Amino acid sequence: MGAMKIAKKNAKQYLLEPVGYVRSELKKRKNAPRQGYLGAPEARVEILPAFAKCLHRLGEGEEVILITWLHEAQRSVMKVHPGNDMNNPLTGVFATRSPDRPNPLGLHRVKIVEMDGLRLRVGPIEAIDGTPVVDIKPVLTKSCDE
C-alpha cells in the first residue's frame, strides 16, 4: 500500500503517506462500533520501519490521537442521518463523525497499552483491520482534546 494522493483543483496534489496500519479483529466495517467507547476492542498499530524514529519518547500508558485514512469510506456522501438512525434529521457530514465524507480522516483517541518495537497495542479503537494510520499525536493535557 503506497501513498494516498489528495487532489486539489488547479492540478496541485498533496500526498498522505501511511506511517503504519491498524491490525484488528474487526474485519468488516459493518461490524465496527460507531465510536471506540461503544465497545470497540483493542488493536495493534504496526508502524512502518521508515518511521521508527518518530516513536522516540512515546510510551505505554500515554493517550494519543491516531489519525487514520478511512479507506472504505464513500467520499461522495454529503449528508447522513447521524448515528445511522433514520429518526435523526439529515445532517451535513461536517456536523457529524460519519466515516463517509469527502476526505475520510478518522480521529481515534486511544491509550497505548503496550509497545513492542514497532507494534503498539492501543484501545479501544473502532478502526477495521488494514486501516492506514497517517499520523499519531499526543493528547495535550491543556487542550480541547480532553
mmCIF file of C-alpha atoms in Angstrom:
data_model
loop_
_atom_site.group_PDB
_atom_site.id
_atom_site.type_symbol
_atom_site.label_atom_id
_atom_site.label_comp_id
_atom_site.label_asym_id
_atom_site.label_seq_id
_atom_site.Cartn_x
_atom_site.Cartn_y
_atom_site.Cartn_z
ATOM 1 C CA MET A 1 0.000 0.000 0.000
ATOM 2 C CA GLY A 2 1.596 3.239 -1.129
ATOM 3 C CA ALA A 3 0.988 6.921 -0.656
ATOM 4 C CA MET A 4 -2.551 8.215 -0.872
ATOM 5 C CA LYS A 5 -2.982 11.096 -3.276
ATOM 6 C CA ILE A 6 -5.070 14.045 -2.204
ATOM 7 C CA ALA A 7 -6.020 16.060 -5.267
ATOM 8 C CA LYS A 8 -6.636 19.790 -5.276
ATOM 9 C CA LYS A 9 -8.197 21.841 -8.037
ATOM 10 C CA ASN A 10 -5.644 23.604 -10.243
ATOM 11 C CA ALA A 11 -3.811 20.257 -10.632
ATOM 12 C CA LYS A 12 -1.863 20.563 -7.365
ATOM 13 C CA GLN A 13 -1.728 17.396 -5.284
ATOM 14 C CA TYR A 14 -0.958 16.599 -1.689
ATOM 15 C CA LEU A 15 0.297 13.194 -0.618
ATOM 16 C CA LEU A 16 -0.560 11.373 2.577
ATOM 17 C CA GLU A 17 1.853 8.571 3.284
ATOM 18 C CA PRO A 18 0.768 5.920 5.768
ATOM 19 C CA VAL A 19 3.076 5.612 8.777
ATOM 20 C CA GLY A 20 1.516 2.298 9.748
ATOM 21 C CA TYR A 21 -1.592 0.136 9.690
ATOM 22 C CA VAL A 22 -4.224 -0.981 12.173
ATOM 23 C CA ARG A 23 -4.380 -4.729 12.804
ATOM 24 C CA SER A 24 -7.727 -5.515 14.390
ATOM 25 C CA GLU A 25 -10.149 -8.336 14.985
ATOM 26 C CA LEU A 26 -12.709 -6.061 13.290
ATOM 27 C CA LYS A 27 -12.565 -7.221 9.680
ATOM 28 C CA LYS A 28 -15.712 -5.646 8.230
ATOM 29 C CA ARG A 29 -16.940 -2.108 8.524
ATOM 30 C CA LYS A 30 -20.480 -3.244 9.334
ATOM 31 C CA ASN A 31 -19.187 -4.999 12.488
ATOM 32 C CA ALA A 32 -17.307 -1.973 13.839
ATOM 33 C CA PRO A 33 -18.947 0.180 16.519
ATOM 34 C CA ARG A 34 -19.574 3.809 15.567
ATOM 35 C CA GLN A 35 -17.100 5.060 18.216
ATOM 36 C CA GLY A 36 -14.340 3.419 20.222
ATOM 37 C CA TYR A 37 -16.114 3.883 23.533
ATOM 38 C CA LEU A 38 -19.109 1.901 22.238
ATOM 39 C CA GLY A 39 -17.482 -1.478 22.820
ATOM 40 C CA ALA A 40 -14.552 -1.414 20.408
ATOM 41 C CA PRO A 41 -11.697 -3.832 21.080
ATOM 42 C CA GLU A 42 -8.021 -3.144 21.491
ATOM 43 C CA ALA A 43 -5.951 -3.437 18.321
ATOM 44 C CA ARG A 44 -2.340 -3.249 17.199
ATOM 45 C CA VAL A 45 -0.838 -0.431 15.216
ATOM 46 C CA GLU A 46 2.110 -1.633 13.178
ATOM 47 C CA ILE A 47 4.427 1.264 12.403
ATOM 48 C CA LEU A 48 6.450 1.051 9.203
ATOM 49 C CA PRO A 49 10.220 0.771 9.782
ATOM 50 C CA ALA A 50 10.913 4.075 7.989
ATOM 51 C CA PHE A 51 9.077 5.860 10.812
ATOM 52 C CA ALA A 52 10.664 4.084 13.787
ATOM 53 C CA LYS A 53 12.413 7.253 14.971
ATOM 54 C CA CYS A 54 9.036 9.000 15.197
ATOM 55 C CA LEU A 55 8.186 6.797 18.207
ATOM 56 C CA HIS A 56 11.031 8.241 20.329
ATOM 57 C CA ARG A 57 9.704 9.326 23.772
ATOM 58 C CA LEU A 58 6.265 7.842 23.134
ATOM 59 C CA GLY A 59 5.371 5.375 25.860
ATOM 60 C CA GLU A 60 2.974 2.900 27.382
ATOM 61 C CA GLY A 61 0.097 4.416 29.296
ATOM 62 C CA GLU A 62 0.012 7.566 27.174
ATOM 63 C CA GLU A 63 -3.103 8.761 25.401
ATOM 64 C CA VAL A 64 -2.701 9.639 21.751
ATOM 65 C CA ILE A 65 -4.859 10.585 18.824
ATOM 66 C CA LEU A 66 -4.462 8.288 15.854
ATOM 67 C CA ILE A 67 -5.324 9.930 12.560
ATOM 68 C CA THR A 68 -6.381 7.334 10.040
ATOM 69 C CA TRP A 69 -7.456 7.246 6.426
ATOM 70 C CA LEU A 70 -10.868 5.565 6.384
ATOM 71 C CA HIS A 71 -10.113 3.614 3.236
ATOM 72 C CA GLU A 72 -13.570 2.080 2.854
ATOM 73 C CA ALA A 73 -15.440 5.380 3.151
ATOM 74 C CA GLN A 74 -17.790 6.667 0.492
ATOM 75 C CA ARG A 75 -16.274 10.024 -0.441
ATOM 76 C CA SER A 76 -19.308 11.322 -2.335
ATOM 77 C CA VAL A 77 -21.587 11.401 0.746
ATOM 78 C CA MET A 78 -22.511 14.945 1.798
ATOM 79 C CA LYS A 79 -25.364 14.341 4.276
ATOM 80 C CA VAL A 80 -26.174 11.495 6.672
ATOM 81 C CA HIS A 81 -28.619 10.572 9.378
ATOM 82 C CA PRO A 82 -26.329 10.863 12.461
ATOM 83 C CA GLY A 83 -25.636 7.519 14.096
ATOM 84 C CA ASN A 84 -27.227 5.856 11.049
ATOM 85 C CA ASP A 85 -30.555 6.472 12.804
ATOM 86 C CA MET A 86 -33.272 7.411 10.309
ATOM 87 C CA ASN A 87 -35.114 9.228 13.126
ATOM 88 C CA ASN A 88 -32.297 11.799 13.136
ATOM 89 C CA PRO A 89 -32.625 14.543 10.524
ATOM 90 C CA LEU A 90 -30.312 14.579 7.523
ATOM 91 C CA THR A 91 -27.203 16.476 8.555
ATOM 92 C CA GLY A 92 -24.138 17.654 6.622
ATOM 93 C CA VAL A 93 -21.184 15.356 7.263
ATOM 94 C CA PHE A 94 -19.075 18.217 8.631
ATOM 95 C CA ALA A 95 -21.514 18.352 11.562
ATOM 96 C CA THR A 96 -21.113 14.618 12.246
ATOM 97 C CA ARG A 97 -18.455 11.985 12.918
ATOM 98 C CA SER A 98 -19.552 9.930 9.915
ATOM 99 C CA PRO A 99 -16.754 7.950 8.245
ATOM 100 C CA ASP A 100 -18.330 8.767 4.870
ATOM 101 C CA ARG A 101 -17.134 12.235 3.860
ATOM 102 C CA PRO A 102 -15.085 13.987 1.150
ATOM 103 C CA ASN A 103 -11.743 13.460 2.945
ATOM 104 C CA PRO A 104 -12.252 10.465 5.225
ATOM 105 C CA LEU A 105 -9.833 11.136 8.060
ATOM 106 C CA GLY A 106 -10.564 9.247 11.257
ATOM 107 C CA LEU A 107 -9.712 10.594 14.711
ATOM 108 C CA HIS A 108 -9.265 7.996 17.433
ATOM 109 C CA ARG A 109 -8.337 8.922 20.984
ATOM 110 C CA VAL A 110 -6.717 5.777 22.374
ATOM 111 C CA LYS A 111 -4.408 4.665 25.138
ATOM 112 C CA ILE A 112 -1.118 2.936 24.365
ATOM 113 C CA VAL A 113 -1.461 -0.258 26.385
ATOM 114 C CA GLU A 114 1.814 -1.829 25.276
ATOM 115 C CA MET A 115 4.741 -1.059 22.995
ATOM 116 C CA ASP A 116 6.875 -3.772 21.450
ATOM 117 C CA GLY A 117 9.279 -2.297 18.938
ATOM 118 C CA LEU A 118 7.199 -1.036 16.033
ATOM 119 C CA ARG A 119 3.984 -2.549 17.404
ATOM 120 C CA LEU A 120 1.675 -0.551 19.626
ATOM 121 C CA ARG A 121 -1.283 -2.186 21.353
ATOM 122 C CA VAL A 122 -3.939 0.518 21.673
ATOM 123 C CA GLY A 123 -7.545 0.755 22.582
ATOM 124 C CA PRO A 124 -10.332 0.983 22.373
ATOM 125 C CA ILE A 125 -10.432 1.627 18.636
ATOM 126 C CA GLU A 126 -13.206 1.104 16.116
ATOM 127 C CA ALA A 127 -10.949 1.123 13.024
ATOM 128 C CA ILE A 128 -11.090 -2.029 10.928
ATOM 129 C CA ASP A 129 -8.169 -4.265 10.049
ATOM 130 C CA GLY A 130 -5.905 -2.726 7.408
ATOM 131 C CA THR A 131 -6.862 0.897 8.085
ATOM 132 C CA PRO A 132 -3.907 3.145 7.210
ATOM 133 C CA VAL A 133 -2.563 5.308 10.042
ATOM 134 C CA VAL A 134 -1.393 8.666 8.678
ATOM 135 C CA ASP A 135 -0.276 10.313 11.929
ATOM 136 C CA ILE A 136 -0.077 9.968 15.707
ATOM 137 C CA LYS A 137 -0.352 12.971 18.000
ATOM 138 C CA PRO A 138 -0.181 13.158 21.792
ATOM 139 C CA VAL A 139 -3.213 14.253 23.769
ATOM 140 C CA LEU A 140 -2.248 17.548 25.370
ATOM 141 C CA THR A 141 -3.393 17.964 28.966
ATOM 142 C CA LYS A 142 -4.306 21.617 28.436
ATOM 143 C CA SER A 143 -6.210 21.345 25.166
ATOM 144 C CA CYS A 144 -9.701 20.817 23.902
ATOM 145 C CA ASP A 145 -8.869 17.168 23.152
ATOM 146 C CA GLU A 146 -9.978 16.182 26.661
#
